CSV table of C-alpha atoms in Angstrom, one decimal:
chain,number,residue,atom,x,y,z
A,50,MET,CA,84.5,99.0,95.3
A,51,GLU,CA,87.7,97.2,96.4
A,52,LYS,CA,89.5,98.7,99.4
A,53,PRO,CA,92.7,99.3,98.8
A,54,LEU,CA,94.5,97.8,101.8
A,55,SER,CA,92.4,94.5,100.2
A,56,LYS,CA,95.0,95.1,97.7
A,57,LEU,CA,98.2,96.2,99.1
A,58,LEU,CA,97.7,93.6,102.1
A,59,PRO,CA,99.0,89.4,101.7
A,60,ILE,CA,95.5,88.1,102.5
A,61,ARG,CA,97.2,86.4,105.5
A,62,ILE,CA,98.0,90.1,107.5
A,63,TYR,CA,94.6,91.8,105.8
A,64,ASN,CA,92.2,89.0,107.8
A,65,GLU,CA,93.9,89.4,110.7
A,66,ILE,CA,93.2,93.0,110.8
A,67,ALA,CA,90.0,93.0,109.4
A,68,ALA,CA,89.3,90.5,112.7
A,69,VAL,CA,90.1,93.0,114.9
A,70,CYS,CA,89.7,96.4,113.5
A,71,SER,CA,87.1,97.9,110.8
A,72,GLU,CA,89.4,99.4,108.0
A,73,ASP,CA,87.5,103.1,108.5
A,74,LYS,CA,88.8,103.3,112.0
A,75,LEU,CA,92.7,101.7,110.8
A,76,THR,CA,95.2,104.8,111.4
A,77,GLU,CA,97.8,102.9,111.1
A,78,ILE,CA,99.7,99.4,110.1
A,79,ARG,CA,103.4,98.3,111.0
A,80,LEU,CA,105.3,95.3,109.1
A,81,ARG,CA,108.1,94.5,110.6
A,82,LYS,CA,110.3,91.8,109.5
A,83,ASN,CA,110.1,88.7,112.0
A,84,LYS,CA,108.4,91.2,114.3
A,85,PRO,CA,104.5,90.4,115.2
A,86,LEU,CA,102.4,92.7,113.6
A,87,SER,CA,101.1,95.7,115.0
A,88,TYR,CA,98.7,98.4,114.4
A,89,ALA,CA,96.8,101.5,115.5
A,90,CYS,CA,93.2,101.2,115.6
A,91,GLU,CA,91.4,105.0,116.2
A,92,GLY,CA,95.0,106.4,117.1
A,93,ILE,CA,94.8,103.8,120.2
A,94,TYR,CA,98.2,101.3,118.9
A,95,ARG,CA,97.6,97.5,119.5
A,96,THR,CA,100.2,94.3,118.4
A,97,LEU,CA,98.8,91.5,116.6
A,98,PRO,CA,100.0,88.0,118.9
A,99,ASP,CA,103.6,86.8,118.4
A,100,ASP,CA,102.2,83.7,116.3
A,101,ILE,CA,101.6,86.6,113.7
A,102,THR,CA,105.4,87.9,112.4
A,103,VAL,CA,106.1,89.6,108.5
A,104,THR,CA,107.8,87.9,107.2
A,105,ALA,CA,110.7,89.0,104.1
A,106,ASP,CA,107.7,87.6,102.0
A,107,ASP,CA,105.0,90.2,103.0
A,108,ILE,CA,107.4,93.1,103.2
A,109,ALA,CA,108.6,92.3,99.7
A,110,TYR,CA,104.3,91.7,98.4
A,111,VAL,CA,103.2,94.8,100.0
A,112,LEU,CA,106.1,97.0,98.1
A,113,ALA,CA,105.0,94.7,94.9
A,114,CYS,CA,102.0,96.2,95.1
A,115,ALA,CA,102.8,100.1,95.8
A,116,THR,CA,105.5,100.1,93.8
A,117,LYS,CA,103.1,97.6,90.7
A,118,SER,CA,105.7,96.4,90.6
A,119,SER,CA,108.5,98.5,89.4
A,120,LEU,CA,110.4,99.5,92.0
A,121,TYR,CA,112.6,101.5,90.3
A,122,ALA,CA,110.1,104.3,88.9
A,123,TYR,CA,109.2,105.0,93.0
A,124,ASN,CA,112.7,105.5,93.1
A,125,SER,CA,112.8,109.3,93.9
A,126,SER,CA,110.5,109.1,96.6
A,127,ILE,CA,111.8,105.5,98.2
A,128,LEU,CA,114.8,107.8,98.8
A,129,GLN,CA,112.4,110.3,100.6
A,130,GLY,CA,111.9,107.0,103.3
A,131,TYR,CA,107.7,107.0,101.5
A,132,VAL,CA,105.8,105.7,99.0
A,133,THR,CA,102.5,106.3,98.0
A,134,TYR,CA,99.8,104.1,97.3
A,135,GLU,CA,95.7,104.7,96.1
A,136,GLY,CA,93.2,106.1,98.9
A,137,GLY,CA,96.4,108.1,100.0
A,138,ILE,CA,97.9,105.0,101.1
A,139,ARG,CA,101.5,106.7,102.7
A,140,ILE,CA,103.8,103.4,103.3
A,141,GLY,CA,107.1,104.7,105.1
A,142,LEU,CA,110.0,102.7,104.7
A,143,SER,CA,113.3,101.4,106.1
A,144,GLY,CA,116.7,99.6,105.5
A,145,GLU,CA,119.5,99.6,104.4
A,146,GLY,CA,120.8,102.7,102.4
A,147,VAL,CA,123.0,102.7,99.6
A,148,THR,CA,125.6,105.8,98.5
A,149,LYS,CA,127.3,106.8,96.3
A,150,GLY,CA,129.9,109.8,98.1
A,151,ASP,CA,127.6,111.3,100.4
A,152,THR,CA,125.1,111.5,98.4
A,153,LEU,CA,122.1,108.0,99.2
A,154,THR,CA,121.0,106.3,96.0
A,155,ALA,CA,119.2,103.9,97.0
A,156,ILE,CA,117.4,101.8,100.2
A,157,LYS,CA,118.2,97.8,100.0
A,158,ASN,CA,116.8,95.9,102.3
A,159,ILE,CA,113.4,97.4,103.6
A,160,ASN,CA,112.7,95.2,106.6
A,161,SER,CA,110.1,97.5,108.1
A,162,LEU,CA,107.0,99.6,107.2
A,163,CYS,CA,104.7,102.0,108.6
A,164,ILE,CA,101.9,102.1,106.5
A,165,ARG,CA,99.8,104.7,106.9
A,166,ILE,CA,95.7,105.3,105.7
A,167,PRO,CA,94.2,108.6,106.0
A,168,HIS,CA,91.1,109.7,106.7
A,169,TYR,CA,88.2,112.3,106.7
A,170,VAL,CA,87.1,112.8,110.1
A,171,GLU,CA,84.8,115.5,110.9
A,172,ILE,CA,85.5,117.7,113.9
A,173,PHE,CA,83.0,120.0,116.2
A,174,ASP,CA,84.8,122.5,118.5
A,175,LYS,CA,83.8,125.1,119.7
A,176,ARG,CA,86.6,126.7,119.1
A,177,ILE,CA,87.5,125.3,115.7
A,178,ASP,CA,84.5,127.3,114.3
A,179,ALA,CA,85.7,130.3,116.0
A,180,LEU,CA,88.7,129.9,114.5
A,181,ILE,CA,87.7,129.4,110.3
A,182,GLU,CA,85.0,132.8,111.6
A,183,ASN,CA,88.1,135.0,111.6
A,184,PHE,CA,90.8,133.0,110.4
A,185,ASP,CA,94.9,133.9,110.7
A,186,ASN,CA,98.2,132.5,110.0
A,187,THR,CA,97.7,128.5,112.1
A,188,LEU,CA,99.3,126.5,114.0
A,189,ILE,CA,98.9,122.8,114.7
A,190,VAL,CA,101.6,121.1,116.5
A,191,SER,CA,101.4,117.8,118.7
A,192,ARG,CA,103.4,114.6,118.5
A,193,PRO,CA,103.6,112.1,115.3
A,194,GLY,CA,100.2,109.7,115.1
A,195,MET,CA,98.1,112.4,116.9
A,196,GLY,CA,95.9,113.7,114.4
A,197,LYS,CA,97.2,116.6,112.9
A,198,THR,CA,97.1,115.5,109.7
A,199,THR,CA,93.7,114.9,110.2
A,200,LEU,CA,92.3,118.4,111.4
A,201,LEU,CA,94.2,120.1,109.4
A,202,ARG,CA,92.2,118.2,106.1
A,203,TYR,CA,89.0,119.7,108.3
A,204,MET,CA,90.4,122.9,108.5
A,205,ILE,CA,91.2,123.1,104.9
A,206,LYS,CA,87.9,121.5,103.6
A,207,ARG,CA,86.4,124.3,106.0
A,208,LEU,CA,88.4,126.8,105.2
A,209,SER,CA,87.6,125.9,101.2
A,210,ASP,CA,83.4,125.7,102.0
A,211,LYS,CA,83.7,128.8,102.8
A,212,GLY,CA,85.0,130.2,100.0
A,213,ASN,CA,88.5,131.2,100.4
A,214,ASN,CA,91.3,129.9,97.9
A,215,MET,CA,92.6,127.1,99.1
A,216,LEU,CA,96.0,125.7,97.7
A,217,VAL,CA,97.5,122.6,99.7
A,218,LEU,CA,101.2,121.6,99.6
A,219,ASP,CA,100.5,117.9,99.7
A,220,GLU,CA,104.3,117.1,98.6
A,221,ARG,CA,103.5,113.5,99.3
A,222,GLY,CA,99.8,113.2,99.1
A,223,GLU,CA,99.1,112.9,102.2
A,224,LEU,CA,96.3,115.4,102.6
A,225,SER,CA,94.4,115.0,99.3
A,226,GLY,CA,94.7,111.2,99.1
A,227,ALA,CA,96.3,111.6,95.8
A,228,SER,CA,97.6,108.5,93.6
A,229,GLN,CA,97.1,109.1,90.1
A,230,GLY,CA,96.0,112.1,89.3
A,231,GLU,CA,93.0,111.0,91.6
A,232,TYR,CA,91.7,112.8,95.0
A,233,SER,CA,90.7,110.1,97.2
A,234,ILE,CA,89.7,112.8,99.7
A,235,ASN,CA,87.8,115.8,99.6
A,236,LEU,CA,89.1,119.2,100.6
A,237,GLY,CA,86.2,121.4,99.8
A,238,ASN,CA,86.0,123.4,95.4
A,239,CYS,CA,87.9,126.5,96.2
A,240,THR,CA,91.0,123.8,96.7
A,241,ASP,CA,93.8,123.7,94.6
A,242,ILE,CA,96.2,120.7,95.3
A,243,VAL,CA,99.4,120.6,94.6
A,244,THR,CA,101.5,116.6,94.6
A,245,GLY,CA,104.9,115.6,93.7
A,246,ILE,CA,107.2,118.5,93.6
A,247,PRO,CA,109.2,118.8,96.9
A,248,LYS,CA,107.0,121.8,98.9
A,249,ILE,CA,110.2,124.3,98.9
A,250,THR,CA,109.9,124.7,94.5
A,251,ALA,CA,105.9,124.6,95.3
A,252,TYR,CA,105.4,127.6,97.7
A,253,SER,CA,108.1,130.3,95.2
A,254,LEU,CA,105.6,128.9,92.1
A,255,GLN,CA,102.6,128.3,93.1
A,256,VAL,CA,102.1,131.4,95.5
A,257,ARG,CA,103.0,133.8,92.0
A,258,SER,CA,100.9,131.6,89.9
A,259,MET,CA,97.9,130.1,92.5
A,260,ARG,CA,97.3,132.6,93.9
A,261,PRO,CA,95.6,131.5,97.2
A,262,ASP,CA,94.8,133.2,99.9
A,263,VAL,CA,95.0,130.7,102.1
A,264,ILE,CA,98.6,128.3,102.1
A,265,ALA,CA,98.3,124.5,103.5
A,266,SER,CA,101.3,122.9,104.5
A,267,ASP,CA,101.6,119.8,106.8
A,268,GLU,CA,104.9,119.1,108.7
A,269,ILE,CA,107.0,121.9,108.6
A,270,PHE,CA,110.5,121.0,108.4
A,271,GLY,CA,113.7,122.8,107.9
A,272,GLU,CA,114.6,126.2,107.6
A,273,LYS,CA,114.3,127.1,104.2
A,274,GLU,CA,110.4,126.0,104.6
A,275,VAL,CA,109.7,129.1,107.7
A,276,ASP,CA,111.6,130.8,105.3
A,277,CYS,CA,109.3,130.1,102.8
A,278,ILE,CA,106.5,130.7,104.9
A,279,ALA,CA,108.0,134.0,106.6
A,280,ASP,CA,107.4,135.0,102.6
A,281,CYS,CA,104.2,134.0,102.0
A,282,VAL,CA,102.9,135.9,105.2
A,283,ARG,CA,105.1,138.9,104.2
A,284,CYS,CA,103.0,138.8,100.8
A,285,GLY,CA,100.0,138.6,102.8
A,286,VAL,CA,99.3,134.6,102.1
A,287,LYS,CA,97.2,133.7,104.9
A,288,VAL,CA,99.2,130.0,106.2
A,289,LEU,CA,97.8,126.9,108.4
A,290,ALA,CA,100.5,124.4,108.5
A,291,SER,CA,101.6,121.6,111.0
A,292,LEU,CA,104.3,121.1,112.6
A,293,HIS,CA,105.6,118.6,115.6
A,294,THR,CA,106.0,120.0,118.7
A,295,THR,CA,104.6,119.4,121.9
A,296,SER,CA,104.1,123.0,123.2
A,297,THR,CA,104.9,126.2,122.4
A,298,GLN,CA,108.2,126.1,125.4
A,299,LEU,CA,109.8,124.0,122.9
A,300,LEU,CA,109.4,126.1,119.8
A,301,LYS,CA,110.1,128.8,122.2
A,302,LYS,CA,113.8,127.2,122.8
A,303,ASP,CA,114.3,126.0,118.9
A,304,LYS,CA,116.3,127.6,116.9
A,305,THR,CA,114.4,126.8,113.7
A,306,TYR,CA,110.9,127.2,114.5
A,307,ASP,CA,110.6,129.9,116.7
A,308,ARG,CA,110.4,132.4,113.9
A,309,LEU,CA,107.1,131.1,113.4
A,310,LEU,CA,105.1,132.4,116.6
A,311,ASN,CA,107.0,136.0,114.9
A,312,PHE,CA,104.3,134.5,112.1
A,313,MET,CA,100.9,132.9,113.1
A,314,ARG,CA,98.5,133.8,115.5
A,315,TYR,CA,96.8,130.9,116.9
A,316,VAL,CA,98.1,127.7,117.6
A,317,LEU,CA,96.9,124.6,118.8
A,318,ILE,CA,97.8,122.0,120.4
A,319,ILE,CA,96.1,118.6,119.7
A,320,LYS,CA,96.3,115.3,122.0
A,321,GLY,CA,94.6,112.5,120.0
A,322,ILE,CA,92.4,113.0,116.7
A,323,GLY,CA,89.8,115.6,117.3
A,324,ASP,CA,90.3,116.0,120.9
A,325,ILE,CA,92.3,119.9,120.9
A,326,SER,CA,93.5,120.3,124.5
A,327,ALA,CA,94.2,124.4,124.1
A,328,VAL,CA,94.1,126.2,120.7
A,329,ILE,CA,95.9,129.2,122.0
A,330,ASP,CA,95.9,132.8,120.3
A,331,LEU,CA,99.4,134.2,120.6
A,332,ARG,CA,98.4,137.7,119.9
A,333,GLY,CA,95.5,137.9,123.5
A,334,GLU,CA,94.2,134.9,125.0
A,335,ASN,CA,94.3,131.1,125.1
A,336,ALA,CA,90.4,130.9,123.1
B,249,MET,CA,99.4,55.7,40.6
B,250,LEU,CA,99.0,54.0,44.1
B,251,ASP,CA,102.0,54.1,44.7
B,252,LEU,CA,102.7,58.0,42.9
B,253,VAL,CA,99.7,59.1,45.8
B,254,PHE,CA,101.6,57.8,48.0
B,255,GLY,CA,105.0,59.2,47.3
B,256,GLY,CA,103.4,61.8,47.5
B,257,VAL,CA,101.7,62.2,50.6
B,258,LEU,CA,105.3,60.8,51.9
B,259,CYS,CA,107.0,63.6,50.0
B,260,PHE,CA,104.0,66.7,51.6
B,261,ILE,CA,104.8,64.9,54.9
B,262,SER,CA,108.7,65.0,55.2
B,263,THR,CA,108.1,68.8,53.5
B,264,TYR,CA,106.4,69.4,56.2
B,265,VAL,CA,108.3,68.0,58.7
B,266,GLY,CA,111.4,70.0,57.8
B,267,ILE,CA,109.2,73.2,57.2
B,268,THR,CA,108.2,72.9,61.8
B,269,VAL,CA,111.9,72.2,62.5
B,270,LYS,CA,112.7,75.4,60.3
B,271,GLN,CA,109.0,77.3,62.1
B,272,TYR,CA,110.3,76.1,65.1
B,273,TYR,CA,114.3,77.3,64.6
B,274,ASP,CA,112.1,80.6,63.4
B,275,LYS,CA,109.9,81.7,66.2
B,276,ARG,CA,113.0,81.0,68.7
B,277,TYR,CA,115.0,83.7,67.0
B,278,TYR,CA,111.7,85.7,67.0
B,279,TYR,CA,111.1,85.9,70.3
B,280,LEU,CA,114.5,86.1,71.3
B,281,ARG,CA,114.4,89.3,69.4
B,282,ASP,CA,111.4,90.9,70.3
B,283,PHE,CA,112.6,90.5,74.3
B,284,ARG,CA,115.7,92.4,73.4
B,285,GLU,CA,113.2,95.3,71.0
B,286,PHE,CA,111.6,95.3,74.7
B,287,ALA,CA,114.2,95.6,77.0
B,288,ILE,CA,115.5,98.3,74.8
B,289,ALA,CA,112.3,100.2,74.6
B,290,LEU,CA,112.3,99.6,79.3
B,291,GLU,CA,116.0,100.4,79.3
B,292,ASP,CA,114.6,103.7,76.8
B,293,ASN,CA,112.0,104.3,79.0
B,294,LEU,CA,114.2,103.6,82.6
B,295,THR,CA,116.4,106.5,81.4
B,296,TYR,CA,113.5,109.0,80.8
B,297,ALA,CA,109.7,109.1,81.6
B,298,LYS,CA,110.4,105.9,84.8
B,299,ASP,CA,107.0,104.4,84.1
B,300,ASN,CA,105.5,101.6,85.8
B,301,ILE,CA,106.6,97.7,83.8
B,302,SER,CA,102.7,97.5,82.8
B,303,THR,CA,102.7,100.4,81.0
B,304,VAL,CA,106.4,100.2,79.3
B,305,ALA,CA,104.5,96.5,78.5
B,306,ASP,CA,101.4,98.3,77.1
B,307,LYS,CA,103.0,100.9,75.5
B,308,TYR,CA,104.7,97.6,74.2
B,309,LEU,CA,101.9,95.1,73.2
B,310,GLN,CA,100.5,98.8,70.7
B,311,ASN,CA,102.7,97.5,68.7
B,312,ASN,CA,104.5,94.4,68.7
B,313,LYS,CA,102.8,91.2,68.4
B,314,GLY,CA,103.7,87.5,68.3
B,315,GLY,CA,105.3,84.2,70.7
B,316,PHE,CA,106.9,87.0,73.1
B,317,ALA,CA,104.3,89.5,73.2
B,318,LYS,CA,101.5,87.2,74.2
B,319,CYS,CA,104.1,86.1,77.7
B,320,LEU,CA,104.6,90.2,78.4
B,321,GLU,CA,101.2,90.9,78.2
B,322,GLU,CA,100.5,87.6,80.9
B,323,TYR,CA,103.0,89.1,82.6
B,324,SER,CA,101.5,92.4,82.8
B,325,ASP,CA,98.5,90.7,83.9
B,326,GLU,CA,99.9,89.2,86.5
B,327,ILE,CA,101.0,92.6,87.8
B,328,LYS,CA,97.9,94.5,87.3
B,329,HIS,CA,96.7,92.3,89.3
B,330,SER,CA,99.0,91.4,91.8
B,331,THR,CA,99.3,88.2,91.5
B,332,LYS,CA,102.5,88.0,89.9
B,333,ASN,CA,105.4,85.9,92.4
B,334,ASP,CA,108.4,83.6,90.8
B,335,GLU,CA,105.8,80.6,90.0
B,336,THR,CA,103.9,82.6,88.1
B,337,THR,CA,106.6,84.5,85.9
B,338,ASP,CA,108.4,80.5,85.4
B,339,GLY,CA,104.7,79.6,84.6
B,340,ILE,CA,104.0,82.6,81.9
B,341,PHE,CA,108.3,81.9,80.2
B,342,ASN,CA,108.7,78.4,80.4
B,343,VAL,CA,108.5,78.2,76.0
B,344,LYS,CA,109.2,75.5,74.5
B,345,TYR,CA,111.4,76.6,71.7
B,346,LEU,CA,113.9,77.8,73.8
B,347,LYS,CA,117.3,75.6,74.5
B,348,LYS,CA,116.7,75.3,78.5
B,349,GLY,CA,119.5,78.1,79.7
B,350,GLU,CA,117.5,80.8,77.3
B,351,ARG,CA,114.7,79.9,79.0
B,352,ASN,CA,115.9,80.6,82.2
B,353,PHE,CA,118.1,83.3,81.3
B,354,ILE,CA,114.4,85.0,80.3
B,355,LYS,CA,113.0,83.7,83.2
B,356,ASP,CA,114.9,85.0,85.6
B,357,PHE,CA,115.3,88.5,84.5
B,358,PHE,CA,111.0,88.7,84.7
B,359,ARG,CA,111.6,87.5,88.4
B,360,THR,CA,113.9,90.3,89.3
B,361,LEU,CA,112.7,92.6,86.6
B,362,GLY,CA,110.7,95.9,89.2
B,363,THR,CA,111.9,94.3,92.8
B,364,LEU,CA,115.8,96.0,92.4
B,365,ASP,CA,116.0,100.4,92.9
B,366,TYR,CA,116.9,102.7,90.2
B,367,GLU,CA,121.0,102.3,89.6
B,368,SER,CA,120.5,98.4,90.2
B,369,GLN,CA,117.7,98.1,88.0
B,370,LEU,CA,119.4,99.6,85.0
B,371,SER,CA,122.4,97.9,85.0
B,372,ARG,CA,120.9,95.1,85.3
B,373,ILE,CA,119.6,95.5,81.9
B,374,LYS,CA,122.3,96.5,79.8
B,375,LEU,CA,123.5,93.6,81.3
B,376,THR,CA,120.4,91.6,79.8
B,377,LEU,CA,120.6,93.7,76.8
B,378,LYS,CA,124.9,92.6,76.1
B,379,GLU,CA,123.3,88.7,75.9
B,380,SER,CA,120.3,89.3,74.3
B,381,GLU,CA,122.7,90.6,71.9
B,382,HIS,CA,124.1,87.6,71.5
B,383,LEU,CA,121.3,85.3,72.2
B,384,SER,CA,119.6,86.5,69.3
B,385,GLU,CA,122.6,86.7,67.1
B,386,LYS,CA,122.6,83.3,67.7
B,387,ALA,CA,119.0,82.1,67.2
B,388,LEU,CA,119.3,84.2,64.0
B,389,LYS,CA,122.6,82.1,62.8
B,390,ASP,CA,120.7,78.7,64.2
B,391,SER,CA,118.0,79.5,61.7
B,392,LYS,CA,119.8,80.4,59.6
B,393,THR,CA,121.9,77.8,58.6
B,394,THR,CA,120.2,74.8,61.0
B,395,GLY,CA,116.2,75.1,60.1
B,396,VAL,CA,117.4,76.2,56.0
B,397,MET,CA,118.7,73.3,56.3
B,398,PHE,CA,116.5,71.6,57.3
B,399,SER,CA,112.8,73.0,55.4
B,400,LYS,CA,115.8,71.7,52.0
B,401,LEU,CA,115.8,68.6,53.5
B,402,GLY,CA,112.3,67.9,54.7
B,403,LEU,CA,112.0,68.4,51.0
B,404,LEU,CA,114.7,67.0,49.2
B,405,ILE,CA,114.3,63.8,51.3
B,406,GLY,CA,110.2,63.8,50.1
B,407,ILE,CA,110.7,64.1,46.1
B,408,ALA,CA,113.7,61.0,47.0
B,409,LEU,CA,111.1,58.6,48.5
B,410,MET,CA,108.4,59.6,45.7
B,411,ILE,CA,111.2,59.5,42.6
B,412,ILE,CA,111.9,55.4,44.6
B,413,LEU,CA,108.6,54.8,45.0
B,414,ALA,CA,107.5,55.7,41.7
């Protein structure tokens, strides 16, 4: 089967990257107009030599492939700053905003792309095994690009395999590798996946209709989502979620997210893919 | 007798030329009409379902055949195989029986199709619809006047040649 990246990238760029990093180790590719190509291989960022410069045509090619030459059909997703592609590849984009009054109506002259390639990684850590055995509300924290989503994916599968009814709120299709109704990443037999629905809407709709044991959400964002999580916990649904931050100290100082510490039992702090620096039991001691 | 046969052949050739010219005008009209119908389907789809171009094209192709449908099928295949670019688009829509301005108008539309955001794409289609209405009306008029005139002229010249030779 043809690998998604080989279809998505211009052949010149694909060959350059394939020569230095195999696709199963590649986690991110960054294309910036008139700048050298950079990529992350096993989470480590590198830049190709200056002579391999990304052109406007390269960016247009990737966008045309990702949107099947139908940019207009992806407008709502583009307005949120990303497009999803086969295999759960998420393409973050930035460019020039077009507004009508206070409303953003389009992004034109897109000049930077951040292509993130999802992988399912087995994580061998006894602390995670123990946490799965006695699961309770868990928050995974780290700075961006350290493997929160990877750990979340692994834990969802493990919990699902244990027979928990998992509800995955995967708005961007990144956790499940969703594209055109197909999921390229197996998140377990007891997992229900919601894609394309804004998370805030999905919380209220799906918690009632799908009756999950555990609800999983990647990258908690904003006060409204914290409110939704509080509602879920009140209803007796366990929560597994991730958040961009580096420590519980920072979290305590944050007026929006500090409430999460009241609901969560465990906080996992990670410093790299599969590399967990601390598992904090908020009701007890470090695990 | 030989003159009559020769006259008959000339009459046939002349009529054939006349009909061919008429077909040229008809093809041009059908092409522009079908292009307009596709643009209408695209506008409808954009307003509601927002399907990608290949899907809209496939739906259109289920019920339509002809010169434009062939070009559209090729264009849709280029998209599906990620090989669509300005060059391939120009090649596909380089239709000989269209006037240069009409060809460029259609090529330009398909070159930019799918590269614009929703609002811009919709307004581009609306403008295209306006212009294509004018073009297909003109083509229909040409077909009814010039095309019919050539076919009749072909027949008349043919009969005249046959009479002269007889």
